[in-house]
PDB file of C-alpha atoms in Angstrom:
ATOM      1  CA  MET A   1      -0.126   0.206  -0.036  1.00 55.00           C
ATOM      2  CA  CYS A   2       2.711   2.522   0.823  1.00 56.00           C
ATOM      3  CA  HIS A   3       4.741   2.002  -2.748  1.00 58.00           C
ATOM      4  CA  LYS A   4       1.354   2.964  -4.325  1.00 62.00           C
ATOM      5  CA  GLN A   5       0.808   6.095  -2.611  1.00 67.00           C
ATOM      6  CA  GLY A   6       4.233   7.012  -2.797  1.00 70.00           C
ATOM      7  CA  LEU A   7       3.747   5.964  -6.559  1.00 71.00           C
ATOM      8  CA  SER A   8       0.842   8.433  -6.741  1.00 74.00           C
ATOM      9  CA  ILE A   9       2.823  11.374  -4.844  1.00 76.00           C
ATOM     10  CA  VAL A  10       5.475  10.455  -8.166  1.00 77.00           C
ATOM     11  CA  TYR A  11       2.388  10.920 -10.381  1.00 75.00           C
ATOM     12  CA  LEU A  12       1.172  14.038  -8.828  1.00 78.00           C
ATOM     13  CA  LEU A  13       4.523  16.152  -8.701  1.00 81.00           C
ATOM     14  CA  GLN A  14       4.836  15.939 -12.681  1.00 81.00           C
ATOM     15  CA  LYS A  15       1.530  17.477 -13.124  1.00 83.00           C
ATOM     16  CA  SER A  16       0.904  21.132 -13.493  1.00 83.00           C
ATOM     17  CA  TRP A  17      -2.225  20.786 -11.305  1.00 84.00           C
ATOM     18  CA  PHE A  18      -0.849  19.858  -8.495  1.00 83.00           C
ATOM     19  CA  VAL A  19       0.188  22.957  -7.226  1.00 82.00           C
ATOM     20  CA  LYS A  20      -2.492  25.275  -9.395  1.00 87.00           C
ATOM     21  CA  THR A  21      -5.626  23.546  -8.752  1.00 88.00           C
ATOM     22  CA  GLU A  22      -7.125  25.720 -11.212  1.00 87.00           C
ATOM     23  CA  ASN A  23      -5.369  24.002 -13.684  1.00 87.00           C
ATOM     24  CA  CYS A  24      -7.556  20.795 -13.272  1.00 85.00           C
ATOM     25  CA  TRP A  25     -10.519  22.800 -14.922  1.00 85.00           C
ATOM     26  CA  VAL A  26      -8.470  23.939 -18.161  1.00 83.00           C
ATOM     27  CA  GLY A  27     -10.068  22.578 -21.280  1.00 81.00           C
ATOM     28  CA  TRP A  28     -13.086  20.746 -19.226  1.00 79.00           C
ATOM     29  CA  PRO A  29     -14.839  18.640 -19.924  1.00 77.00           C
ATOM     30  CA  LYS A  30     -12.727  17.424 -22.906  1.00 82.00           C
ATOM     31  CA  GLN A  31      -9.426  16.726 -21.376  1.00 82.00           C
ATOM     32  CA  HIS A  32      -6.504  14.372 -22.745  1.00 84.00           C
ATOM     33  CA  VAL A  33      -5.905  11.982 -20.028  1.00 84.00           C
ATOM     34  CA  THR A  34      -2.027  10.932 -20.262  1.00 84.00           C
ATOM     35  CA  ASN A  35      -0.801   7.110 -19.973  1.00 87.00           C
ATOM     36  CA  ASP A  36       0.421   7.259 -16.524  1.00 82.00           C
ATOM     37  CA  VAL A  37      -2.627   8.905 -14.878  1.00 83.00           C
ATOM     38  CA  TYR A  38      -5.060   6.294 -16.543  1.00 87.00           C
ATOM     39  CA  TRP A  39      -2.940   2.901 -15.789  1.00 85.00           C
ATOM     40  CA  TYR A  40      -2.695   4.518 -12.345  1.00 83.00           C
ATOM     41  CA  LEU A  41      -6.466   5.211 -12.204  1.00 85.00           C
ATOM     42  CA  CYS A  42      -7.148   1.454 -13.517  1.00 88.00           C
ATOM     43  CA  ASN A  43      -5.072   0.298 -10.870  1.00 84.00           C
ATOM     44  CA  ARG A  44      -6.930   2.220  -8.054  1.00 84.00           C
ATOM     45  CA  THR A  45     -10.235   1.269  -9.512  1.00 89.00           C
ATOM     46  CA  GLY A  46      -9.447  -2.343  -9.484  1.00 89.00           C
ATOM     47  CA  PHE A  47      -8.305  -2.100  -5.883  1.00 84.00           C
ATOM     48  CA  TYR A  48     -11.726  -0.573  -4.575  1.00 85.00           C
ATOM     49  CA  TRP A  49     -13.578  -2.776  -7.101  1.00 89.00           C
ATOM     50  CA  SER A  50     -11.906  -5.755  -5.453  1.00 87.00           C
ATOM     51  CA  LEU A  51     -12.424  -4.510  -1.574  1.00 83.00           C
ATOM     52  CA  LEU A  52     -16.400  -3.955  -2.666  1.00 84.00           C
ATOM     53  CA  PHE A  53     -16.051  -7.936  -2.732  1.00 83.00           C
ATOM     54  CA  THR A  54     -13.998  -8.793  -0.242  1.00 81.00           C
ATOM     55  CA  LEU A  55     -14.889  -6.174   2.540  1.00 75.00           C
ATOM     56  CA  SER A  56     -17.275  -8.674   4.192  1.00 74.00           C
ATOM     57  CA  THR A  57     -15.110 -11.440   4.488  1.00 76.00           C
ATOM     58  CA  ASP A  58     -11.784  -9.761   5.716  1.00 71.00           C
ATOM     59  CA  HIS A  59     -10.949 -10.115   9.172  1.00 69.00           C
ATOM     60  CA  LYS A  60     -10.544  -6.708  11.178  1.00 66.00           C
ATOM     61  CA  ARG A  61      -7.122  -5.618  10.771  1.00 61.00           C
ATOM     62  CA  LYS A  62      -6.045  -3.583  13.932  1.00 58.00           C
ATOM     63  CA  GLY A  63      -2.175  -2.932  12.487  1.00 57.00           C
ATOM     64  CA  GLY A  64      -2.687   0.719  13.990  1.00 65.00           C
ATOM     65  CA  LYS A  65      -2.669  -0.506  17.429  1.00 63.00           C
ATOM     66  CA  ILE A  66       0.022  -2.859  17.558  1.00 64.00           C
ATOM     67  CA  GLY A  67       2.287  -0.919  19.485  1.00 61.00           C
ATOM     68  CA  THR A  68      -0.411  -0.939  22.081  1.00 63.00           C
ATOM     69  CA  TYR A  69      -0.847  -4.491  22.462  1.00 64.00           C
ATOM     70  CA  MET A  70       3.056  -4.698  22.545  1.00 67.00           C
ATOM     71  CA  LYS A  71       2.884  -2.584  25.442  1.00 69.00           C
ATOM     72  CA  ARG A  72       5.465  -0.261  23.521  1.00 72.00           C
ATOM     73  CA  ASP A  73       3.754   3.251  24.531  1.00 77.00           C
ATOM     74  CA  THR A  74       6.520   4.970  22.620  1.00 83.00           C
ATOM     75  CA  ILE A  75       5.752   3.272  19.519  1.00 83.00           C
ATOM     76  CA  ALA A  76       2.390   3.949  20.254  1.00 81.00           C
ATOM     77  CA  THR A  77       2.306   7.694  20.896  1.00 86.00           C
ATOM     78  CA  ILE A  78       4.966   8.350  17.680  1.00 88.00           C
ATOM     79  CA  LEU A  79       2.642   6.334  15.431  1.00 86.00           C
ATOM     80  CA  PHE A  80      -0.085   8.482  16.673  1.00 89.00           C
ATOM     81  CA  VAL A  81       1.217  11.972  16.104  1.00 92.00           C
ATOM     82  CA  MET A  82       2.476  11.034  12.878  1.00 93.00           C
ATOM     83  CA  PHE A  83      -1.164   9.687  12.258  1.00 92.00           C
ATOM     84  CA  LEU A  84      -2.691  12.870  13.621  1.00 94.00           C
ATOM     85  CA  LEU A  85      -0.117  15.402  11.608  1.00 96.00           C
ATOM     86  CA  VAL A  86      -1.349  13.753   8.585  1.00 94.00           C
ATOM     87  CA  TRP A  87      -4.869  13.346   9.365  1.00 95.00           C
ATOM     88  CA  ILE A  88      -5.196  17.159  10.372  1.00 96.00           C
ATOM     89  CA  ALA A  89      -3.040  18.049   6.905  1.00 95.00           C
ATOM     90  CA  SER A  90      -5.060  15.877   4.414  1.00 93.00           C
ATOM     91  CA  ARG A  91      -8.383  15.515   5.726  1.00 95.00           C
ATOM     92  CA  LEU A  92      -8.687  19.341   7.387  1.00 96.00           C
ATOM     93  CA  ILE A  93      -6.495  21.509   5.448  1.00 96.00           C
ATOM     94  CA  ILE A  94      -5.745  20.231   1.878  1.00 93.00           C
ATOM     95  CA  PHE A  95      -9.058  18.484   1.147  1.00 95.00           C
ATOM     96  CA  PRO A  96     -11.513  21.679   1.901  1.00 96.00           C
ATOM     97  CA  PHE A  97      -9.126  24.347   1.055  1.00 95.00           C
ATOM     98  CA  PHE A  98      -7.720  22.864  -1.990  1.00 93.00           C
ATOM     99  CA  VAL A  99     -10.071  20.155  -3.296  1.00 94.00           C
ATOM    100  CA  ILE A 100     -13.556  21.307  -2.303  1.00 95.00           C
ATOM    101  CA  TYR A 101     -12.534  24.979  -3.306  1.00 94.00           C
ATOM    102  CA  SER A 102     -11.186  23.862  -6.577  1.00 92.00           C
ATOM    103  CA  ALA A 103     -14.737  22.009  -7.417  1.00 91.00           C
ATOM    104  CA  SER A 104     -17.076  24.514  -5.943  1.00 90.00           C
ATOM    105  CA  VAL A 105     -15.579  27.396  -6.467  1.00 90.00           C
ATOM    106  CA  GLU A 106     -12.721  27.369  -9.404  1.00 89.00           C
ATOM    107  CA  SER A 107     -14.397  25.344 -11.801  1.00 86.00           C
ATOM    108  CA  ARG A 108     -17.278  28.019 -12.071  1.00 84.00           C
ATOM    109  CA  ILE A 109     -14.518  30.881 -12.481  1.00 83.00           C
ATOM    110  CA  ILE A 110     -12.486  29.637 -15.061  1.00 78.00           C
ATOM    111  CA  GLN A 111     -14.735  27.327 -17.215  1.00 71.00           C
ATOM    112  CA  GLY A 112     -18.127  28.629 -15.681  1.00 70.00           C
ATOM    113  CA  VAL A 113     -19.275  25.134 -14.864  1.00 68.00           C
ATOM    114  CA  ALA A 114     -22.963  25.969 -14.252  1.00 68.00           C
ATOM    115  CA  GLU A 115     -24.858  24.772 -10.982  1.00 70.00           C
ATOM    116  CA  SER A 116     -26.236  21.785 -12.815  1.00 76.00           C
ATOM    117  CA  ASN A 117     -27.650  18.708 -10.971  1.00 82.00           C
ATOM    118  CA  THR A 118     -24.260  16.929 -11.879  1.00 83.00           C
ATOM    119  CA  TYR A 119     -22.186  20.240  -9.999  1.00 85.00           C
ATOM    120  CA  MET A 120     -24.316  20.295  -7.491  1.00 88.00           C
ATOM    121  CA  PHE A 121     -24.591  16.150  -6.930  1.00 92.00           C
ATOM    122  CA  PHE A 122     -20.988  16.126  -6.576  1.00 91.00           C
ATOM    123  CA  ASN A 123     -19.796  19.008  -4.621  1.00 92.00           C
ATOM    124  CA  GLY A 124     -22.684  17.803  -2.455  1.00 95.00           C
ATOM    125  CA  LEU A 125     -21.075  14.283  -1.808  1.00 96.00           C
ATOM    126  CA  LEU A 126     -17.400  16.211  -1.357  1.00 96.00           C
ATOM    127  CA  TYR A 127     -19.187  18.636   1.613  1.00 97.00           C
ATOM    128  CA  ILE A 128     -20.765  15.594   3.054  1.00 97.00           C
ATOM    129  CA  LEU A 129     -17.410  13.716   3.235  1.00 96.00           C
ATOM    130  CA  GLN A 130     -16.026  16.577   5.148  1.00 97.00           C
ATOM    131  CA  VAL A 131     -18.727  16.472   7.854  1.00 97.00           C
ATOM    132  CA  LEU A 132     -17.220  12.828   8.220  1.00 97.00           C
ATOM    133  CA  HIS A 133     -13.842  14.380   8.445  1.00 97.00           C
ATOM    134  CA  ILE A 134     -15.062  16.767  10.859  1.00 97.00           C
ATOM    135  CA  ILE A 135     -16.771  14.331  13.418  1.00 97.00           C
ATOM    136  CA  TRP A 136     -13.883  11.586  12.724  1.00 95.00           C
ATOM    137  CA  SER A 137     -11.207  14.955  13.613  1.00 96.00           C
ATOM    138  CA  TYR A 138     -13.491  15.060  16.954  1.00 96.00           C
ATOM    139  CA  MET A 139     -13.149  11.362  17.679  1.00 94.00           C
ATOM    140  CA  ILE A 140      -8.937  11.713  17.318  1.00 93.00           C
ATOM    141  CA  PHE A 141      -9.023  14.688  19.295  1.00 94.00           C
ATOM    142  CA  ARG A 142     -10.556  13.161  21.994  1.00 93.00           C
ATOM    143  CA  ILE A 143      -8.061   9.992  21.933  1.00 89.00           C
ATOM    144  CA  ALA A 144      -5.342  12.740  21.564  1.00 91.00           C
ATOM    145  CA  TYR A 145      -6.353  14.792  24.809  1.00 91.00           C
ATOM    146  CA  ARG A 146      -6.606  11.638  26.536  1.00 88.00           C
ATOM    147  CA  LYS A 147      -3.058  10.665  25.943  1.00 85.00           C
ATOM    148  CA  VAL A 148      -2.208  13.989  27.184  1.00 87.00           C
ATOM    149  CA  THR A 149      -4.341  13.743  30.527  1.00 87.00           C
ATOM    150  CA  ARG A 150      -4.169  10.176  31.362  1.00 83.00           C
ATOM    151  CA  GLY A 151      -1.051   8.987  29.785  1.00 76.00           C
ATOM    152  CA  LYS A 152      -2.241   6.581  27.381  1.00 70.00           C
ATOM    153  CA  ILE A 153      -3.769   6.029  24.324  1.00 68.00           C
ATOM    154  CA  GLU A 154      -7.480   4.723  24.307  1.00 68.00           C
ATOM    155  CA  ASP A 155      -9.876   4.039  21.775  1.00 65.00           C
ATOM    156  CA  VAL A 156     -12.851   6.666  22.346  1.00 66.00           C
ATOM    157  CA  ARG A 157     -15.395   5.121  19.411  1.00 60.00           C
ATOM    158  CA  SER A 158     -16.994   2.650  21.329  1.00 52.00           C
ATOM    159  CA  ASP A 159     -16.643   1.031  25.112  1.00 47.00           C
ATOM    160  CA  SER A 160     -18.355  -2.198  24.047  1.00 46.00           C
ATOM    161  CA  GLU A 161     -16.538  -2.431  20.236  1.00 49.00           C
ATOM    162  CA  ASP A 162     -14.592  -5.894  20.664  1.00 49.00           C
ATOM    163  CA  ASP A 163     -15.376  -6.638  23.761  1.00 48.00           C
ATOM    164  CA  LYS A 164     -14.521 -10.784  23.148  1.00 48.00           C
ATOM    165  CA  ASP A 165     -11.133  -9.091  21.795  1.00 49.00           C
ATOM    166  CA  GLU A 166     -10.060  -8.171  24.875  1.00 47.00           C
ATOM    167  CA  LEU A 167     -10.842 -10.723  28.013  1.00 47.00           C
ATOM    168  CA  SER A 168      -7.853 -11.347  30.703  1.00 46.00           C
ATOM    169  CA  GLU A 169      -5.894 -14.515  29.361  1.00 47.00           C
ATOM    170  CA  GLY A 170      -7.576 -17.724  30.639  1.00 49.00           C
ATOM    171  CA  GLU A 171     -10.841 -16.420  30.502  1.00 47.00           C
ATOM    172  CA  ASP A 172     -13.810 -17.231  27.860  1.00 49.00           C
ATOM    173  CA  TYR A 173     -16.452 -15.178  26.401  1.00 47.00           C
ATOM    174  CA  LYS A 174     -18.535 -15.879  29.897  1.00 48.00           C
ATOM    175  CA  GLY A 175     -15.959 -14.185  31.933  1.00 49.00           C
ATOM    176  CA  ILE A 176     -15.188 -17.557  33.577  1.00 49.00           C
ATOM    177  CA  PRO A 177     -11.790 -18.786  33.762  1.00 50.00           C
ATOM    178  CA  ASN A 178     -11.018 -21.673  30.950  1.00 50.00           C
ATOM    179  CA  ASN A 179      -9.965 -23.988  33.734  1.00 52.00           C
ATOM    180  CA  VAL A 180     -12.552 -23.974  36.052  1.00 50.00           C
ATOM    181  CA  LYS A 181     -15.677 -26.313  35.021  1.00 54.00           C
ATOM    182  CA  ASP A 182     -18.965 -23.791  35.123  1.00 51.00           C
ATOM    183  CA  ASN A 183     -22.067 -25.688  37.100  1.00 55.00           C
ATOM    184  CA  SER A 184     -23.863 -22.898  37.325  1.00 53.00           C
ATOM    185  CA  PRO A 185     -27.683 -23.553  35.893  1.00 53.00           C
ATOM    186  CA  ARG A 186     -27.118 -21.706  32.553  1.00 52.00           C
ATOM    187  CA  ALA A 187     -23.986 -23.747  31.412  1.00 50.00           C
ATOM    188  CA  ARG A 188     -25.938 -27.304  32.437  1.00 51.00           C
ATOM    189  CA  PRO A 189     -28.396 -28.816  29.652  1.00 51.00           C
ATOM    190  CA  LYS A 190     -32.031 -29.139  30.924  1.00 52.00           C
ATOM    191  CA  PHE A 191     -33.488 -32.578  31.522  1.00 49.00           C
ATOM    192  CA  ARG A 192     -36.709 -33.943  31.904  1.00 54.00           C
ATOM    193  CA  GLY A 193     -36.475 -34.014  35.800  1.00 53.00           C
ATOM    194  CA  ASP A 194     -35.069 -30.531  35.744  1.00 51.00           C
ATOM    195  CA  LYS A 195     -37.752 -27.902  37.228  1.00 53.00           C
ATOM    196  CA  GLY A 196     -38.638 -25.399  34.216  1.00 51.00           C
ATOM    197  CA  TYR A 197     -37.608 -28.170  31.708  1.00 50.00           C
ATOM    198  CA  GLN A 198     -40.314 -27.713  28.512  1.00 50.00           C
TER     199      GLN A 198
END
C-alpha cells in the first residue's frame, strides 16, 4: 500500500495542477488523460472494486494498535502523532481548502460550470465527506486529549467494541476462567427432571 501511495505522489508532482488546482479545469470537460494517469486510475479502480467483494469476508485489521498491544507506549505515541499530523494536513487543510474549493469555486470561475444537477450532486458528496472528516477529527482529538491527560492512548469510538478480543487471558466469553468448570444452571443442559423443563 505504501509503495502505491508513493507512486501516486510521483505522478502528481509531474502535473501542472498539483500546485495550481485551477489547471484542473482548463479544457474541461474534454481533457486529455496521459498514459500514466490512465493506468494509475485503472489500478486504483481495480483495488477498490476488489474491496467491494472482499470487505465483508476480511478479518478486522488492527495494525494501528500494534504498539499498544505490544505494550510499547513510545511506539504507539509516535505512530499516533504521525497519524494525527497527516490527518490534519490531508483532511482538515488540503481537502477542504484545495479540493472542495477547486471543485466548488474554481470550476465556476475558470470554466463557468453551471450549477447543474451533476455539479450539485458531486459537490454535495464532497461536503458530506468533509462533515464526516470533522466528526472523525473530533474522535481523534478526544483520543489525543486522553493521551495528554491520562498518559495512554484509548479508542473512544465504542466502549463495547471488540469486547471478546479484550478479555483477560485465561477467560472465555462468559468471563469464567477456562480451567474452572461452570456448574451454574445457565451452563447445564436441561433434563426432564429439571424444574422449568419444557
